[in-house]
């Protein structure tokens, strides 16, 4: 199997993408296709005679079923949020055949490609109470709209298996069971799961979540509206997990953080309920998110990041962070 050259992750030539895709969309004559950003997926900026667009080429791990789920969700949200004051989404562009994606044969396997509208506007860093209040309203409107969505397609959930068990397995496979950090990570993961399970019994708000509401994917503002995009991780889960990602964003100053968070909650609660139990659970989900991020780091070492920056310093930084939570003494 490995006696031939193989690729784990390629970068598709923009000229090739233009050749394959330009006739499939009714968006004018293509003037430019520019490789724009390498993230979990590859992003290209497409300029045509009709305007600007964003082309996302997903990594091979994102299957056709995953993309079908995301696009079905976006289609429904667009209709539900059509008259929303505070909230909109970055919708996808249909192809001429009315489908929403193309399967491309890359060196490493099949990769799905989707065209999105280009989001004009200003990124709001949520550094003042007024902005945080407005974002809270928008996040609540998004959750309220997601309560009205029905996607009849299989999907994972943002549960303890997804947030802790699977990342833990990935991390231990990487560092080795004999690593002195392994025992602590097992203990920390178990303790964190027990705490989340205990607070969940009190009755937390669950439903469809954005899944990646860390601010960068949600903080573009057009007028009074926040434009939410990158719904790749959208799935059923705890709403406190969604908001935990906003509370943990690192662009806000420490001195203002509590006031900004309270303003965001006030804005959210002006649209829909968020109980004291949900609020209490947020800090637990910040920890769970960090555990998941650690597992995500590991997932991309082999195919994208390389091991150089993911050695002892990287591991010790997470261990120190988890010890500082006080969950495990």
mmCIF file of C-alpha atoms in Angstrom, residues 24-273:
data_model
loop_
_atom_site.group_PDB
_atom_site.id
_atom_site.type_symbol
_atom_site.label_atom_id
_atom_site.label_comp_id
_atom_site.label_asym_id
_atom_site.label_seq_id
_atom_site.Cartn_x
_atom_site.Cartn_y
_atom_site.Cartn_z
ATOM 1 C CA UNK A 24 -20.797 24.767 -12.834
ATOM 2 C CA UNK A 25 -21.897 28.063 -11.273
ATOM 3 C CA UNK A 26 -23.959 30.925 -12.607
ATOM 4 C CA UNK A 27 -21.847 33.590 -10.910
ATOM 5 C CA UNK A 28 -20.349 35.362 -13.882
ATOM 6 C CA UNK A 29 -16.983 34.987 -15.584
ATOM 7 C CA UNK A 30 -14.152 33.986 -13.265
ATOM 8 C CA UNK A 31 -11.448 36.649 -13.015
ATOM 9 C CA UNK A 32 -9.375 35.222 -10.179
ATOM 10 C CA UNK A 33 -9.158 32.167 -7.944
ATOM 11 C CA UNK A 34 -6.713 32.849 -5.123
ATOM 12 C CA UNK A 35 -5.576 30.398 -2.429
ATOM 13 C CA UNK A 36 -6.663 32.431 0.576
ATOM 14 C CA UNK A 37 -6.282 30.456 3.793
ATOM 15 C CA UNK A 38 -5.037 27.081 4.970
ATOM 16 C CA UNK A 39 -7.001 26.031 8.024
ATOM 17 C CA UNK A 40 -8.741 22.798 8.892
ATOM 18 C CA UNK A 41 -9.971 23.107 5.310
ATOM 19 C CA UNK A 42 -8.591 25.093 2.376
ATOM 20 C CA UNK A 43 -10.199 28.403 1.484
ATOM 21 C CA UNK A 44 -9.972 30.149 -1.892
ATOM 22 C CA UNK A 45 -11.204 33.620 -2.739
ATOM 23 C CA UNK A 46 -12.974 33.697 -6.095
ATOM 24 C CA UNK A 47 -13.544 36.954 -7.954
ATOM 25 C CA UNK A 48 -15.899 36.971 -10.924
ATOM 26 C CA UNK A 49 -17.631 39.552 -13.072
ATOM 27 C CA UNK A 50 -20.563 39.303 -10.638
ATOM 28 C CA UNK A 51 -18.608 39.827 -7.420
ATOM 29 C CA UNK A 52 -16.597 38.009 -4.768
ATOM 30 C CA UNK A 53 -17.119 34.499 -3.396
ATOM 31 C CA UNK A 54 -15.439 32.055 -1.028
ATOM 32 C CA UNK A 55 -14.675 28.517 -2.149
ATOM 33 C CA UNK A 56 -14.064 25.962 0.572
ATOM 34 C CA UNK A 57 -12.321 22.693 -0.260
ATOM 35 C CA UNK A 58 -12.850 20.390 2.692
ATOM 36 C CA UNK A 59 -10.250 17.940 3.985
ATOM 37 C CA UNK A 60 -10.797 14.268 3.106
ATOM 38 C CA UNK A 61 -12.160 13.457 6.577
ATOM 39 C CA UNK A 62 -15.255 15.517 5.747
ATOM 40 C CA UNK A 63 -17.516 13.136 3.871
ATOM 41 C CA UNK A 64 -20.272 13.750 1.370
ATOM 42 C CA UNK A 65 -22.795 13.035 4.150
ATOM 43 C CA UNK A 66 -21.157 15.677 6.375
ATOM 44 C CA UNK A 67 -21.481 18.314 3.677
ATOM 45 C CA UNK A 68 -25.063 17.314 2.902
ATOM 46 C CA UNK A 69 -25.909 17.808 6.570
ATOM 47 C CA UNK A 70 -24.256 21.232 6.729
ATOM 48 C CA UNK A 71 -25.909 22.502 3.558
ATOM 49 C CA UNK A 72 -29.338 21.223 4.605
ATOM 50 C CA UNK A 73 -28.916 23.086 7.894
ATOM 51 C CA UNK A 74 -27.832 26.278 6.124
ATOM 52 C CA UNK A 75 -30.764 26.152 3.708
ATOM 53 C CA UNK A 76 -33.265 25.917 6.543
ATOM 54 C CA UNK A 77 -31.565 28.562 8.683
ATOM 55 C CA UNK A 78 -31.554 31.006 5.785
ATOM 56 C CA UNK A 79 -35.315 30.719 5.495
ATOM 57 C CA UNK A 80 -35.964 30.934 9.229
ATOM 58 C CA UNK A 81 -33.639 33.918 9.773
ATOM 59 C CA UNK A 82 -34.858 35.831 6.734
ATOM 60 C CA UNK A 83 -36.484 38.578 8.811
ATOM 61 C CA UNK A 84 -34.096 38.474 11.763
ATOM 62 C CA UNK A 85 -32.886 41.804 13.143
ATOM 63 C CA UNK A 86 -29.621 40.630 14.668
ATOM 64 C CA UNK A 87 -28.613 37.455 12.835
ATOM 65 C CA UNK A 88 -27.777 36.125 9.395
ATOM 66 C CA UNK A 89 -25.662 33.292 8.039
ATOM 67 C CA UNK A 90 -23.085 32.928 5.295
ATOM 68 C CA UNK A 91 -25.092 30.864 2.857
ATOM 69 C CA UNK A 92 -23.767 28.632 0.110
ATOM 70 C CA UNK A 93 -24.179 29.211 -3.623
ATOM 71 C CA UNK A 94 -26.151 26.621 -5.582
ATOM 72 C CA UNK A 95 -24.673 25.195 -8.756
ATOM 73 C CA UNK A 96 -26.485 25.297 -12.081
ATOM 74 C CA UNK A 97 -27.749 21.753 -11.483
ATOM 75 C CA UNK A 98 -29.246 22.930 -8.129
ATOM 76 C CA UNK A 99 -26.803 20.860 -6.097
ATOM 77 C CA UNK A 100 -24.573 22.474 -3.500
ATOM 78 C CA UNK A 101 -21.221 20.717 -3.676
ATOM 79 C CA UNK A 102 -18.711 19.010 -5.949
ATOM 80 C CA UNK A 103 -16.625 15.926 -5.138
ATOM 81 C CA UNK A 104 -13.039 16.454 -6.286
ATOM 82 C CA UNK A 105 -10.485 13.682 -6.729
ATOM 83 C CA UNK A 106 -7.364 14.935 -4.972
ATOM 84 C CA UNK A 107 -4.101 13.053 -4.518
ATOM 85 C CA UNK A 108 -5.109 12.004 -1.002
ATOM 86 C CA UNK A 109 -8.720 11.092 -1.828
ATOM 87 C CA UNK A 110 -12.105 12.702 -2.403
ATOM 88 C CA UNK A 111 -12.535 16.266 -1.192
ATOM 89 C CA UNK A 112 -15.823 18.154 -1.190
ATOM 90 C CA UNK A 113 -15.940 21.709 -2.555
ATOM 91 C CA UNK A 114 -18.624 24.285 -1.727
ATOM 92 C CA UNK A 115 -18.985 27.901 -2.859
ATOM 93 C CA UNK A 116 -20.172 30.473 -0.301
ATOM 94 C CA UNK A 117 -21.135 34.086 -0.580
ATOM 95 C CA UNK A 118 -18.360 36.472 0.383
ATOM 96 C CA UNK A 119 -19.133 38.131 3.703
ATOM 97 C CA UNK A 120 -18.646 41.858 3.598
ATOM 98 C CA UNK A 121 -18.526 43.685 6.876
ATOM 99 C CA UNK A 122 -16.309 44.357 9.863
ATOM 100 C CA UNK A 123 -14.983 41.837 12.344
ATOM 101 C CA UNK A 124 -16.206 42.861 15.776
ATOM 102 C CA UNK A 125 -13.713 41.832 18.467
ATOM 103 C CA UNK A 126 -16.427 42.011 21.148
ATOM 104 C CA UNK A 127 -14.373 44.369 23.285
ATOM 105 C CA UNK A 128 -17.202 46.536 24.637
ATOM 106 C CA UNK A 129 -20.436 45.757 26.468
ATOM 107 C CA UNK A 130 -22.696 47.030 23.700
ATOM 108 C CA UNK A 131 -21.114 44.682 21.160
ATOM 109 C CA UNK A 132 -21.279 41.742 23.569
ATOM 110 C CA UNK A 133 -24.942 42.429 24.331
ATOM 111 C CA UNK A 134 -25.714 42.488 20.583
ATOM 112 C CA UNK A 135 -23.732 39.299 20.010
ATOM 113 C CA UNK A 136 -25.627 37.618 22.840
ATOM 114 C CA UNK A 137 -28.885 38.546 21.125
ATOM 115 C CA UNK A 138 -27.566 37.139 17.854
ATOM 116 C CA UNK A 139 -26.357 33.873 19.414
ATOM 117 C CA UNK A 140 -29.771 33.426 21.030
ATOM 118 C CA UNK A 141 -31.548 34.117 17.740
ATOM 119 C CA UNK A 142 -29.339 31.508 16.082
ATOM 120 C CA UNK A 143 -30.156 28.916 18.743
ATOM 121 C CA UNK A 144 -33.844 29.812 18.509
ATOM 122 C CA UNK A 145 -33.727 29.272 14.747
ATOM 123 C CA UNK A 146 -31.848 26.004 15.172
ATOM 124 C CA UNK A 147 -34.689 24.773 17.388
ATOM 125 C CA UNK A 148 -36.910 24.994 14.306
ATOM 126 C CA UNK A 149 -34.552 23.049 12.020
ATOM 127 C CA UNK A 150 -35.103 19.416 11.096
ATOM 128 C CA UNK A 151 -32.266 17.600 9.331
ATOM 129 C CA UNK A 152 -33.148 13.975 8.592
ATOM 130 C CA UNK A 153 -29.555 12.857 8.171
ATOM 131 C CA UNK A 154 -27.266 10.905 10.513
ATOM 132 C CA UNK A 155 -24.960 13.020 12.638
ATOM 133 C CA UNK A 156 -22.651 12.681 15.641
ATOM 134 C CA UNK A 157 -23.463 14.613 18.811
ATOM 135 C CA UNK A 158 -21.353 17.102 20.754
ATOM 136 C CA UNK A 159 -21.464 14.797 23.771
ATOM 137 C CA UNK A 160 -18.891 13.529 26.269
ATOM 138 C CA UNK A 161 -17.717 10.904 23.813
ATOM 139 C CA UNK A 162 -17.002 13.614 21.220
ATOM 140 C CA UNK A 163 -15.539 16.176 23.651
ATOM 141 C CA UNK A 164 -13.498 13.943 25.955
ATOM 142 C CA UNK A 165 -13.383 10.205 25.159
ATOM 143 C CA UNK A 166 -12.325 10.454 21.507
ATOM 144 C CA UNK A 167 -9.768 13.254 22.081
ATOM 145 C CA UNK A 168 -8.313 11.331 25.035
ATOM 146 C CA UNK A 169 -7.830 8.204 22.942
ATOM 147 C CA UNK A 170 -6.161 10.251 20.208
ATOM 148 C CA UNK A 171 -3.847 12.033 22.660
ATOM 149 C CA UNK A 172 -2.790 8.849 24.458
ATOM 150 C CA UNK A 173 -2.097 7.103 21.158
ATOM 151 C CA UNK A 174 0.183 10.015 20.287
ATOM 152 C CA UNK A 175 2.117 10.469 23.536
ATOM 153 C CA UNK A 176 2.064 6.788 24.532
ATOM 154 C CA UNK A 177 0.455 5.122 27.528
ATOM 155 C CA UNK A 178 3.827 5.036 29.307
ATOM 156 C CA UNK A 179 4.216 8.828 29.168
ATOM 157 C CA UNK A 180 4.069 10.231 32.695
ATOM 158 C CA UNK A 181 1.279 12.598 31.579
ATOM 159 C CA UNK A 182 -1.004 9.759 30.469
ATOM 160 C CA UNK A 183 -2.267 8.849 33.936
ATOM 161 C CA UNK A 184 -3.098 12.468 34.729
ATOM 162 C CA UNK A 185 -4.976 12.903 31.429
ATOM 163 C CA UNK A 186 -7.052 9.783 32.124
ATOM 164 C CA UNK A 187 -7.857 11.039 35.626
ATOM 165 C CA UNK A 188 -8.630 14.569 34.461
ATOM 166 C CA UNK A 189 -10.856 13.347 31.620
ATOM 167 C CA UNK A 190 -12.843 11.098 33.966
ATOM 168 C CA UNK A 191 -13.261 13.833 36.586
ATOM 169 C CA UNK A 192 -14.371 16.374 33.982
ATOM 170 C CA UNK A 193 -16.919 13.929 32.553
ATOM 171 C CA UNK A 194 -18.307 13.264 36.044
ATOM 172 C CA UNK A 195 -18.730 16.989 36.733
ATOM 173 C CA UNK A 196 -20.468 17.635 33.415
ATOM 174 C CA UNK A 197 -22.718 14.598 33.897
ATOM 175 C CA UNK A 198 -23.663 15.819 37.385
ATOM 176 C CA UNK A 199 -24.621 19.329 36.262
ATOM 177 C CA UNK A 200 -26.424 17.883 33.209
ATOM 178 C CA UNK A 201 -28.767 16.002 35.554
ATOM 179 C CA UNK A 202 -30.027 19.375 36.771
ATOM 180 C CA UNK A 203 -31.378 19.995 33.264
ATOM 181 C CA UNK A 204 -29.259 21.885 30.750
ATOM 182 C CA UNK A 205 -30.494 23.426 27.509
ATOM 183 C CA UNK A 206 -29.689 21.143 24.589
ATOM 184 C CA UNK A 207 -30.341 21.349 20.875
ATOM 185 C CA UNK A 208 -28.567 22.048 17.624
ATOM 186 C CA UNK A 209 -25.398 24.058 18.226
ATOM 187 C CA UNK A 210 -23.038 25.941 15.936
ATOM 188 C CA UNK A 211 -20.248 23.863 17.438
ATOM 189 C CA UNK A 212 -17.437 26.337 16.763
ATOM 190 C CA UNK A 213 -18.740 29.630 18.161
ATOM 191 C CA UNK A 214 -15.354 30.985 19.184
ATOM 192 C CA UNK A 215 -15.981 34.462 17.814
ATOM 193 C CA UNK A 216 -13.926 34.436 14.632
ATOM 194 C CA UNK A 217 -16.633 32.422 12.896
ATOM 195 C CA UNK A 218 -19.433 34.591 14.203
ATOM 196 C CA UNK A 219 -18.211 38.102 14.790
ATOM 197 C CA UNK A 220 -18.494 39.650 11.325
ATOM 198 C CA UNK A 221 -21.004 42.440 11.489
ATOM 199 C CA UNK A 222 -23.086 43.995 8.734
ATOM 200 C CA UNK A 223 -25.029 46.888 10.167
ATOM 201 C CA UNK A 224 -26.820 45.515 13.232
ATOM 202 C CA UNK A 225 -26.467 41.896 12.144
ATOM 203 C CA UNK A 226 -23.825 39.345 13.069
ATOM 204 C CA UNK A 227 -23.107 36.916 10.238
ATOM 205 C CA UNK A 228 -22.507 33.350 11.402
ATOM 206 C CA UNK A 229 -20.569 30.977 9.159
ATOM 207 C CA UNK A 230 -18.423 27.803 9.232
ATOM 208 C CA UNK A 231 -21.099 25.381 10.426
ATOM 209 C CA UNK A 232 -18.810 22.396 9.859
ATOM 210 C CA UNK A 233 -19.080 21.255 13.504
ATOM 211 C CA UNK A 234 -22.810 21.939 13.897
ATOM 212 C CA UNK A 235 -24.558 19.136 15.763
ATOM 213 C CA UNK A 236 -26.811 18.512 18.739
ATOM 214 C CA UNK A 237 -25.215 19.404 22.049
ATOM 215 C CA UNK A 238 -25.297 21.670 25.065
ATOM 216 C CA UNK A 239 -25.975 25.348 24.363
ATOM 217 C CA UNK A 240 -23.620 26.177 27.255
ATOM 218 C CA UNK A 241 -20.838 24.571 25.184
ATOM 219 C CA UNK A 242 -21.521 27.001 22.337
ATOM 220 C CA UNK A 243 -21.381 30.040 24.624
ATOM 221 C CA UNK A 244 -18.342 28.695 26.482
ATOM 222 C CA UNK A 245 -16.314 29.184 23.326
ATOM 223 C CA UNK A 246 -17.231 32.874 23.242
ATOM 224 C CA UNK A 247 -16.422 33.376 26.922
ATOM 225 C CA UNK A 248 -13.001 31.790 26.417
ATOM 226 C CA UNK A 249 -12.003 33.906 23.417
ATOM 227 C CA UNK A 250 -8.538 35.352 23.965
ATOM 228 C CA UNK A 251 -8.900 38.748 22.283
ATOM 229 C CA UNK A 252 -10.633 40.367 25.249
ATOM 230 C CA UNK A 253 -8.673 41.987 28.065
ATOM 231 C CA UNK A 254 -8.776 40.224 31.419
ATOM 232 C CA UNK A 255 -9.955 43.313 33.278
ATOM 233 C CA UNK A 256 -13.127 43.612 31.202
ATOM 234 C CA UNK A 257 -13.865 39.953 30.719
ATOM 235 C CA UNK A 258 -16.471 39.522 33.465
ATOM 236 C CA UNK A 259 -18.394 42.663 32.487
ATOM 237 C CA UNK A 260 -18.331 41.668 28.820
ATOM 238 C CA UNK A 261 -19.517 38.155 29.609
ATOM 239 C CA UNK A 262 -22.378 39.498 31.750
ATOM 240 C CA UNK A 263 -23.388 41.828 28.906
ATOM 241 C CA UNK A 264 -23.404 38.902 26.479
ATOM 242 C CA UNK A 265 -25.588 36.822 28.818
ATOM 243 C CA UNK A 266 -27.966 39.759 29.276
ATOM 244 C CA UNK A 267 -28.295 40.084 25.506
ATOM 245 C CA UNK A 268 -28.835 36.341 25.105
ATOM 246 C CA UNK A 269 -31.489 36.252 27.815
ATOM 247 C CA UNK A 270 -33.366 39.137 26.185
ATOM 248 C CA UNK A 271 -34.179 36.685 23.361
ATOM 249 C CA UNK A 272 -34.331 33.220 24.979
ATOM 250 C CA UNK A 273 -33.742 31.632 28.349
#
